[in-house]
N, CA, C and O atoms as a printed pandas DataFrame, in Angstrom:
     atom_number atom_name residue_name chain_id  residue_number  x_coord  y_coord  z_coord
0              1         N          MET        A               1  -34.167   14.754  -13.009
1              2        CA          MET        A               1  -34.258   16.190  -12.801
2              3         C          MET        A               1  -34.799   16.840  -14.054
3              4         O          MET        A               1  -34.551   16.362  -15.161
4              5         N          GLY        A               2  -35.533   17.918  -13.893
5              6        CA          GLY        A               2  -36.118   18.615  -15.028
6              7         C          GLY        A               2  -35.176   19.641  -15.610
7              8         O          GLY        A               2  -34.081   19.886  -15.105
8              9         N          ASP        A               3  -35.649   20.238  -16.704
9             10        CA          ASP        A               3  -34.875   21.300  -17.343
10            11         C          ASP        A               3  -35.108   22.597  -16.588
11            12         O          ASP        A               3  -36.177   22.816  -16.019
12            13         N          GLU        A               4  -34.110   23.440  -16.589
13            14        CA          GLU        A               4  -34.260   24.742  -15.967
14            15         C          GLU        A               4  -33.957   25.798  -17.011
15            16         O          GLU        A               4  -33.187   25.550  -17.939
16            17         N          GLU        A               5  -34.549   26.965  -16.871
17            18        CA          GLU        A               5  -34.326   28.048  -17.811
18            19         C          GLU        A               5  -33.058   28.801  -17.435
19            20         O          GLU        A               5  -32.828   29.098  -16.263
20            21         N          VAL        A               6  -32.243   29.106  -18.430
21            22        CA          VAL        A               6  -31.031   29.865  -18.235
22            23         C          VAL        A               6  -31.194   31.175  -18.978
23            24         O          VAL        A               6  -31.575   31.176  -20.148
24            25         N          ARG        A               7  -30.911   32.293  -18.319
25            26        CA          ARG        A               7  -31.021   33.591  -18.989
26            27         C          ARG        A               7  -29.913   33.726  -20.017
27            28         O          ARG        A               7  -28.755   33.402  -19.754
28            29         N          HIS        A               8  -30.286   34.209  -21.189
29            30        CA          HIS        A               8  -29.365   34.340  -22.303
30            31         C          HIS        A               8  -29.764   35.571  -23.098
31            32         O          HIS        A               8  -30.949   35.900  -23.144
32            33         N          PRO        A               9  -28.815   36.269  -23.729
33            34        CA          PRO        A               9  -29.153   37.475  -24.487
34            35         C          PRO        A               9  -30.186   37.243  -25.586
35            36         O          PRO        A               9  -30.888   38.176  -25.978
36            37         N          LEU        A              10  -30.288   36.023  -26.083
37            38        CA          LEU        A              10  -31.261   35.720  -27.135
38            39         C          LEU        A              10  -32.612   35.316  -26.572
39            40         O          LEU        A              10  -33.523   34.990  -27.332
40            41         N          GLY        A              11  -32.757   35.332  -25.259
41            42        CA          GLY        A              11  -34.014   34.942  -24.629
42            43         C          GLY        A              11  -33.826   33.674  -23.826
43            44         O          GLY        A              11  -32.705   33.182  -23.697
44            45         N          PRO        A              12  -34.925   33.131  -23.275
45            46        CA          PRO        A              12  -34.819   31.909  -22.470
46            47         C          PRO        A              12  -34.321   30.740  -23.312
47            48         O          PRO        A              12  -34.797   30.508  -24.423
48            49         N          VAL        A              13  -33.368   30.021  -22.769
49            50        CA          VAL        A              13  -32.803   28.880  -23.453
50            51         C          VAL        A              13  -32.957   27.668  -22.558
51            52         O          VAL        A              13  -32.393   27.647  -21.464
52            53         N          PRO        A              14  -33.712   26.642  -22.989
53            54        CA          PRO        A              14  -33.802   25.441  -22.162
54            55         C          PRO        A              14  -32.448   24.767  -22.102
55            56         O          PRO        A              14  -31.795   24.593  -23.130
56            57         N          PHE        A              15  -32.026   24.392  -20.931
57            58        CA          PHE        A              15  -30.687   23.832  -20.751
58            59         C          PHE        A              15  -30.804   22.700  -19.745
59            60         O          PHE        A              15  -31.442   22.871  -18.707
60            61         N          PRO        A              16  -30.210   21.556  -20.019
61            62        CA          PRO        A              16  -30.344   20.463  -19.055
62            63         C          PRO        A              16  -29.723   20.826  -17.708
63            64         O          PRO        A              16  -28.653   21.430  -17.650
64            65         N          ALA        A              17  -30.394   20.457  -16.649
65            66        CA          ALA        A              17  -29.900   20.760  -15.310
66            67         C          ALA        A              17  -28.659   19.933  -14.990
67            68         O          ALA        A              17  -27.778   20.392  -14.263
68            69         N          VAL        A              18  -28.585   18.721  -15.525
69            70        CA          VAL        A              18  -27.456   17.832  -15.261
70            71         C          VAL        A              18  -27.081   17.135  -16.560
71            72         O          VAL        A              18  -27.963   16.789  -17.346
72            73         N          GLY        A              19  -25.799   16.924  -16.799
73            74        CA          GLY        A              19  -25.375   16.156  -17.963
74            75         C          GLY        A              19  -25.012   17.039  -19.140
75            76         O          GLY        A              19  -25.084   18.264  -19.054
76            77         N          GLY        A              20  -24.614   16.402  -20.257
77            78        CA          GLY        A              20  -24.136   17.134  -21.408
78            79         C          GLY        A              20  -25.004   17.027  -22.634
79            80         O          GLY        A              20  -24.543   17.348  -23.729
80            81         N          GLY        A              21  -26.242   16.591  -22.504
81            82        CA          GLY        A              21  -27.082   16.491  -23.687
82            83         C          GLY        A              21  -28.520   16.186  -23.321
83            84         O          GLY        A              21  -28.844   15.941  -22.159
84            85         N          TRP        A              22  -29.362   16.203  -24.312
85            86        CA          TRP        A              22  -30.787   15.913  -24.139
86            87         C          TRP        A              22  -31.024   14.426  -24.321
87            88         O          TRP        A              22  -30.209   13.728  -24.925
88            89         N          SER        A              23  -32.130   13.947  -23.802
89            90        CA          SER        A              23  -32.442   12.531  -23.929
90            91         C          SER        A              23  -32.704   12.138  -25.378
91            92         O          SER        A              23  -32.581   10.963  -25.721
92            93         N          ASP        A              24  -33.071   13.109  -26.254
93            94        CA          ASP        A              24  -33.327   12.783  -27.654
94            95         C          ASP        A              24  -32.058   12.872  -28.505
95            96         O          ASP        A              24  -32.134   12.750  -29.727
96            97         N          GLY        A              25  -30.895   13.082  -27.884
97            98        CA          GLY        A              25  -29.636   13.055  -28.592
98            99         C          GLY        A              25  -29.119   14.412  -29.053
99           100         O          GLY        A              25  -28.005   14.493  -29.571
100          101         N          ARG        A              26  -29.900   15.487  -28.880
101          102        CA          ARG        A              26  -29.412   16.805  -29.287
102          103         C          ARG        A              26  -28.213   17.204  -28.447
103          104         O          ARG        A              26  -28.134   16.875  -27.264
104          105         N          MET        A              27  -27.278   17.917  -29.068
105          106        CA          MET        A              27  -26.111   18.424  -28.349
106          107         C          MET        A              27  -26.493   19.698  -27.613
107          108         O          MET        A              27  -27.368   20.439  -28.061
108          109         N          THR        A              28  -25.852   19.949  -26.508
109          110        CA          THR        A              28  -26.007   21.214  -25.809
110          111         C          THR        A              28  -24.631   21.850  -25.680
111          112         O          THR        A              28  -23.630   21.169  -25.454
112          113         N          VAL        A              29  -24.605   23.150  -25.828
113          114        CA          VAL        A              29  -23.360   23.892  -25.643
114          115         C          VAL        A              29  -23.672   25.103  -24.784
115          116         O          VAL        A              29  -24.805   25.583  -24.745
116          117         N          ASP        A              30  -22.672   25.577  -24.112
117          118        CA          ASP        A              30  -22.801   26.789  -23.322
118          119         C          ASP        A              30  -22.898   27.959  -24.295
119          120         O          ASP        A              30  -21.949   28.207  -25.039
120          121         N          PRO        A              31  -24.020   28.691  -24.313
121          122        CA          PRO        A              31  -24.184   29.770  -25.276
122          123         C          PRO        A              31  -23.143   30.874  -25.129
123          124         O          PRO        A              31  -22.749   31.484  -26.123
124          125         N          VAL        A              32  -22.696   31.139  -23.916
125          126        CA          VAL        A              32  -21.674   32.168  -23.702
126          127         C          VAL        A              32  -20.335   31.687  -24.268
127          128         O          VAL        A              32  -19.613   32.464  -24.892
128          129         N          ALA        A              33  -20.002   30.419  -24.055
129          130        CA          ALA        A              33  -18.762   29.864  -24.604
130          131         C          ALA        A              33  -18.786   29.900  -26.125
131          132         O          ALA        A              33  -17.768   30.181  -26.758
132          133         N          LEU        A              34  -19.944   29.616  -26.715
133          134        CA          LEU        A              34  -20.074   29.673  -28.171
134          135         C          LEU        A              34  -19.841   31.090  -28.672
135          136         O          LEU        A              34  -19.105   31.300  -29.637
136          137         N          GLN        A              35  -20.463   32.056  -28.020
137          138        CA          GLN        A              35  -20.279   33.454  -28.436
138          139         C          GLN        A              35  -18.824   33.890  -28.268
139          140         O          GLN        A              35  -18.288   34.587  -29.131
140          141         N          ASN        A              36  -18.182   33.494  -27.181
141          142        CA          ASN        A              36  -16.769   33.840  -26.980
142          143         C          ASN        A              36  -15.884   33.194  -28.038
143          144         O          ASN        A              36  -14.936   33.811  -28.524
144          145         N          LEU        A              37  -16.192   31.959  -28.393
145          146        CA          LEU        A              37  -15.410   31.240  -29.391
146          147         C          LEU        A              37  -15.467   31.935  -30.748
147          148         O          LEU        A              37  -14.465   31.996  -31.459
148          149         N          LEU        A              38  -16.634   32.457  -31.105
149          150        CA          LEU        A              38  -16.840   32.998  -32.449
150          151         C          LEU        A              38  -16.900   34.523  -32.503
151          152         O          LEU        A              38  -17.263   35.086  -33.536
152          153         N          LYS        A              39  -16.552   35.199  -31.412
153          154        CA          LYS        A              39  -16.762   36.644  -31.344
154          155         C          LYS        A              39  -15.957   37.458  -32.348
155          156         O          LYS        A              39  -16.408   38.538  -32.729
156          157         N          ASN        A              40  -14.811   37.010  -32.789
157          158        CA          ASN        A              40  -14.001   37.787  -33.731
158          159         C          ASN        A              40  -14.019   37.225  -35.148
159          160         O          ASN        A              40  -13.166   37.574  -35.964
160          161         N          VAL        A              41  -14.980   36.362  -35.447
161          162        CA          VAL        A              41  -15.106   35.819  -36.796
162          163         C          VAL        A              41  -15.616   36.926  -37.716
163          164         O          VAL        A              41  -16.490   37.703  -37.332
164          165         N          ALA        A              42  -15.073   36.997  -38.923
165          166        CA          ALA        A              42  -15.544   37.966  -39.917
166          167         C          ALA        A              42  -16.819   37.413  -40.562
167          168         O          ALA        A              42  -16.791   36.379  -41.228
168          169         N          TYR        A              43  -17.925   38.110  -40.355
169          170        CA          TYR        A              43  -19.197   37.703  -40.936
170          171         C          TYR        A              43  -19.485   38.551  -42.160
171          172         O          TYR        A              43  -19.046   39.700  -42.227
172          173         N          PRO        A              44  -20.213   38.013  -43.132
173          174        CA          PRO        A              44  -20.846   36.701  -43.161
174          175         C          PRO        A              44  -19.813   35.574  -43.249
175          176         O          PRO        A              44  -18.710   35.751  -43.766
176          177         N          ALA        A              45  -20.213   34.407  -42.725
177          178        CA          ALA        A              45  -19.327   33.245  -42.705
178          179         C          ALA        A              45  -20.138   31.981  -42.964
179          180         O          ALA        A              45  -21.260   31.837  -42.479
180          181         N          THR        A              46  -19.557   31.075  -43.730
181          182        CA          THR        A              46  -20.208   29.791  -43.988
182          183         C          THR        A              46  -20.004   28.863  -42.793
183          184         O          THR        A              46  -19.178   29.125  -41.918
184          185         N          LYS        A              47  -20.758   27.793  -42.774
185          186        CA          LYS        A              47  -20.586   26.777  -41.737
186          187         C          LYS        A              47  -19.140   26.265  -41.746
187          188         O          LYS        A              47  -18.527   26.109  -40.690
188          189         N          GLN        A              48  -18.603   26.008  -42.937
189          190        CA          GLN        A              48  -17.233   25.510  -43.053
190          191         C          GLN        A              48  -16.245   26.494  -42.430
191          192         O          GLN        A              48  -15.332   26.087  -41.712
192          193         N          ARG        A              49  -16.423   27.778  -42.699
193          194        CA          ARG        A              49  -15.525   28.801  -42.148
194          195         C          ARG        A              49  -15.633   28.841  -40.624
195          196         O          ARG        A              49  -14.622   28.961  -39.931
196          197         N          LEU        A              50  -16.854   28.741  -40.106
197          198        CA          LEU        A              50  -17.047   28.730  -38.654
198          199         C          LEU        A              50  -16.319   27.553  -38.021
199          200         O          LEU        A              50  -15.691   27.687  -36.971
200          201         N          MET        A              51  -16.410   26.391  -38.678
201          202        CA          MET        A              51  -15.737   25.201  -38.147
202          203         C          MET        A              51  -14.218   25.363  -38.200
203          204         O          MET        A              51  -13.520   24.949  -37.275
204          205         N          GLU        A              52  -13.704   25.961  -39.276
205          206        CA          GLU        A              52  -12.264   26.199  -39.370
206          207         C          GLU        A              52  -11.793   27.142  -38.266
207          208         O          GLU        A              52  -10.773   26.898  -37.621
208          209         N          GLU        A              53  -12.542   28.214  -38.058
209          210        CA          GLU        A              53  -12.197   29.175  -36.998
210          211         C          GLU        A              53  -12.224   28.493  -35.630
211          212         O          GLU        A              53  -11.321   28.689  -34.817
212          213         N          ALA        A              54  -13.256   27.695  -35.380
213          214        CA          ALA        A              54  -13.377   27.011  -34.094
214          215         C          ALA        A              54  -12.223   26.040  -33.878
215          216         O          ALA        A              54  -11.687   25.944  -32.774
216          217         N          ALA        A              55  -11.839   25.320  -34.930
217          218        CA          ALA        A              55  -10.730   24.372  -34.819
218          219         C          ALA        A              55   -9.416   25.104  -34.533
219          220         O          ALA        A              55   -8.611   24.648  -33.721
220          221         N          GLN        A              56   -9.206   26.236  -35.200
221          222        CA          GLN        A              56   -7.996   27.017  -34.958
222          223         C          GLN        A              56   -7.941   27.524  -33.518
223          224         O          GLN        A              56   -6.865   27.695  -32.946
224          225         N          ARG        A              57   -9.114   27.758  -32.947
225          226        CA          ARG        A              57   -9.188   28.260  -31.565
226          227         C          ARG        A              57   -9.306   27.131  -30.554
227          228         O          ARG        A              57   -9.614   27.363  -29.385
228          229         N          ARG        A              58   -9.061   25.922  -31.006
229          230        CA          ARG        A              58   -9.050   24.725  -30.160
230          231         C          ARG        A              58  -10.373   24.471  -29.427
231          232         O          ARG        A              58  -10.397   24.215  -28.223
232          233         N          ALA        A              59  -11.466   24.548  -30.186
233          234        CA          ALA        A              59  -12.776   24.232  -29.618
234          235         C          ALA        A              59  -12.815   22.766  -29.210
235          236         O          ALA        A              59  -12.180   21.923  -29.844
236          237         N          ASP        A              60  -13.560   22.465  -28.150
237          238        CA          ASP        A              60  -13.649   21.074  -27.715
238          239         C          ASP        A              60  -14.562   20.273  -28.653
239          240         O          ASP        A              60  -15.227   20.833  -29.525
240          241         N          GLU        A              61  -14.577   18.958  -28.453
241          242        CA          GLU        A              61  -15.341   18.060  -29.326
242          243         C          GLU        A              61  -16.830   18.379  -29.331
243          244         O          GLU        A              61  -17.476   18.317  -30.377
244          245         N          GLN        A              62  -17.371   18.717  -28.177
245          246        CA          GLN        A              62  -18.799   19.012  -28.083
246          247         C          GLN        A              62  -19.143   20.257  -28.907
247          248         O          GLN        A              62  -20.163   20.277  -29.594
248          249         N          MET        A              63  -18.305   21.288  -28.843
249          250        CA          MET        A              63  -18.544   22.504  -29.608
250          251         C          MET        A              63  -18.408   22.221  -31.105
251          252         O          MET        A              63  -19.209   22.706  -31.904
252          253         N          MET        A              64  -17.400   21.442  -31.483
253          254        CA          MET        A              64  -17.218   21.109  -32.895
254          255         C          MET        A              64  -18.391   20.289  -33.424
255          256         O          MET        A              64  -18.823   20.486  -34.560
256          257         N          ALA        A              65  -18.906   19.375  -32.610
257          258        CA          ALA        A              65  -20.057   18.570  -33.024
258          259         C          ALA        A              65  -21.295   19.445  -33.206
259          260         O          ALA        A              65  -22.073   19.243  -34.138
260          261         N          ALA        A              66  -21.472   20.411  -32.318
261          262        CA          ALA        A              66  -22.617   21.320  -32.434
262          263         C          ALA        A              66  -22.512   22.155  -33.709
263          264         O          ALA        A              66  -23.514   22.362  -34.394
264          265         N          LEU        A              67  -21.313   22.634  -34.035
265          266        CA          LEU        A              67  -21.119   23.402  -35.270
266          267         C          LEU        A              67  -21.300   22.511  -36.497
267          268         O          LEU        A              67  -21.851   22.954  -37.505
268          269         N          ALA        A              68  -20.846   21.275  -36.423
269          270        CA          ALA        A              68  -21.000   20.347  -37.545
270          271         C          ALA        A              68  -22.469   20.062  -37.839
271          272         O          ALA        A              68  -22.828   19.754  -38.976
272          273         N          ALA        A              69  -23.308   20.162  -36.830
273          274        CA          ALA        A              69  -24.739   19.898  -36.995
274          275         C          ALA        A              69  -25.508   21.102  -37.554
275          276         O          ALA        A              69  -26.702   21.000  -37.836
276          277         N          LEU        A              70  -24.829   22.232  -37.711
277          278        CA          LEU        A              70  -25.492   23.425  -38.249
278          279         C          LEU        A              70  -25.958   23.199  -39.683
279          280         O          LEU        A              70  -25.349   22.424  -40.419
280          281         N          PRO        A              71  -27.033   23.873  -40.080
281          282        CA          PRO        A              71  -27.440   23.833  -41.488
282          283         C          PRO        A              71  -26.379   24.498  -42.364
283          284         O          PRO        A              71  -25.688   25.417  -41.924
284          285         N          GLU        A              72  -26.255   24.032  -43.594
285          286        CA          GLU        A              72  -25.328   24.631  -44.557
286          287         C          GLU        A              72  -25.931   25.931  -45.054
287          288         O          GLU        A              72  -26.865   25.918  -45.856
288          289         N          LYS        A              73  -25.405   27.053  -44.583
289          290        CA          LYS        A              73  -25.844   28.365  -45.042
290          291         C          LYS        A              73  -24.807   29.395  -44.641
291          292         O          LYS        A              73  -23.838   29.077  -43.951
292          293         N          GLU        A              74  -25.009   30.610  -45.069
293          294        CA          GLU        A              74  -24.117   31.687  -44.692
294          295         C          GLU        A              74  -24.700   32.392  -43.473
295          296         O          GLU        A              74  -25.860   32.805  -43.479
296          297         N          TYR        A              75  -23.895   32.523  -42.440
297          298        CA          TYR        A              75  -24.327   33.143  -41.189
298          299         C          TYR        A              75  -23.875   34.592  -41.160
299          300         O          TYR        A              75  -22.757   34.916  -41.560
300          301         N          ARG        A              76  -24.766   35.467  -40.680
301          302        CA          ARG        A              76  -24.480   36.902  -40.654
302          303         C          ARG        A              76  -23.953   37.398  -39.319
303          304         O          ARG        A              76  -23.438   38.513  -39.232
304          305         N          SER        A              77  -24.079   36.572  -38.264
305          306        CA          SER        A              77  -23.635   37.012  -36.938
306          307         C          SER        A              77  -23.489   35.819  -36.005
307          308         O          SER        A              77  -23.978   34.723  -36.276
308          309         N          THR        A              78  -22.799   36.071  -34.897
309          310        CA          THR        A              78  -22.675   35.046  -33.861
310          311         C          THR        A              78  -24.047   34.728  -33.271
311          312         O          THR        A              78  -24.324   33.580  -32.924
312          313         N          ALA        A              79  -24.901   35.739  -33.158
313          314        CA          ALA        A              79  -26.255   35.508  -32.631
314          315         C          ALA        A              79  -27.027   34.543  -33.528
315          316         O          ALA        A              79  -27.761   33.688  -33.031
316          317         N          GLU        A              80  -26.866   34.672  -34.839
317          318        CA          GLU        A              80  -27.554   33.759  -35.762
318          319         C          GLU        A              80  -27.024   32.335  -35.597
319          320         O          GLU        A              80  -27.801   31.381  -35.626
320          321         N          VAL        A              81  -25.731   32.185  -35.427
321          322        CA          VAL        A              81  -25.146   30.866  -35.183
322          323         C          VAL        A              81  -25.716   30.284  -33.895
323          324         O          VAL        A              81  -26.112   29.120  -33.854
324          325         N          SER        A              82  -25.756   31.099  -32.844
325          326        CA          SER        A              82  -26.294   30.645  -31.550
326          327         C          SER        A              82  -27.722   30.161  -31.684
327          328         O          SER        A              82  -28.075   29.122  -31.126
328          329         N          ARG        A              83  -28.541   30.885  -32.403
329          330        CA          ARG        A              83  -29.944   30.474  -32.580
330          331         C          ARG        A              83  -30.018   29.107  -33.227
331          332         O          ARG        A              83  -30.803   28.265  -32.792
332          333         N          ASP        A              84  -29.212   28.863  -34.263
333          334        CA          ASP        A              84  -29.268   27.576  -34.965
334          335         C          ASP        A              84  -28.666   26.435  -34.149
335          336         O          ASP        A              84  -29.112   25.294  -34.274
336          337         N          VAL        A              85  -27.672   26.713  -33.323
337          338        CA          VAL        A              85  -27.070   25.681  -32.478
338          339         C          VAL        A              85  -28.008   25.316  -31.340
339          340         O          VAL        A              85  -28.171   24.137  -31.026
340          341         N          ILE        A              86  -28.621   26.304  -30.724
341          342        CA          ILE        A              86  -29.401   26.090  -29.512
342          343         C          ILE        A              86  -30.806   25.591  -29.794
343          344         O          ILE        A              86  -31.375   24.886  -28.960
344          345         N          THR        A              87  -31.379   25.925  -30.925
345          346        CA          THR        A              87  -32.755   25.512  -31.204
346          347         C          THR        A              87  -32.809   24.186  -31.902
347          348         O          THR        A              87  -33.895   23.694  -32.209
């Protein structure tokens, strides 16, 4: 099955139609779940802080793996985190 476009506030996001990841090994996460998970984080926030917040909120393994794969930098918003996780 091919990829289908999912509407997202940040624009079109390619999302696998079936399964939990891409054939090249990239992680996929539900962008809405990511935004809900991080919606009350005090920004700016480092990758480490985002991971701590996610762990405290009992994020699942897939979400934690996606956050762990983020570049080491300071994030200014949940939208910025979403862009780096999804792209």
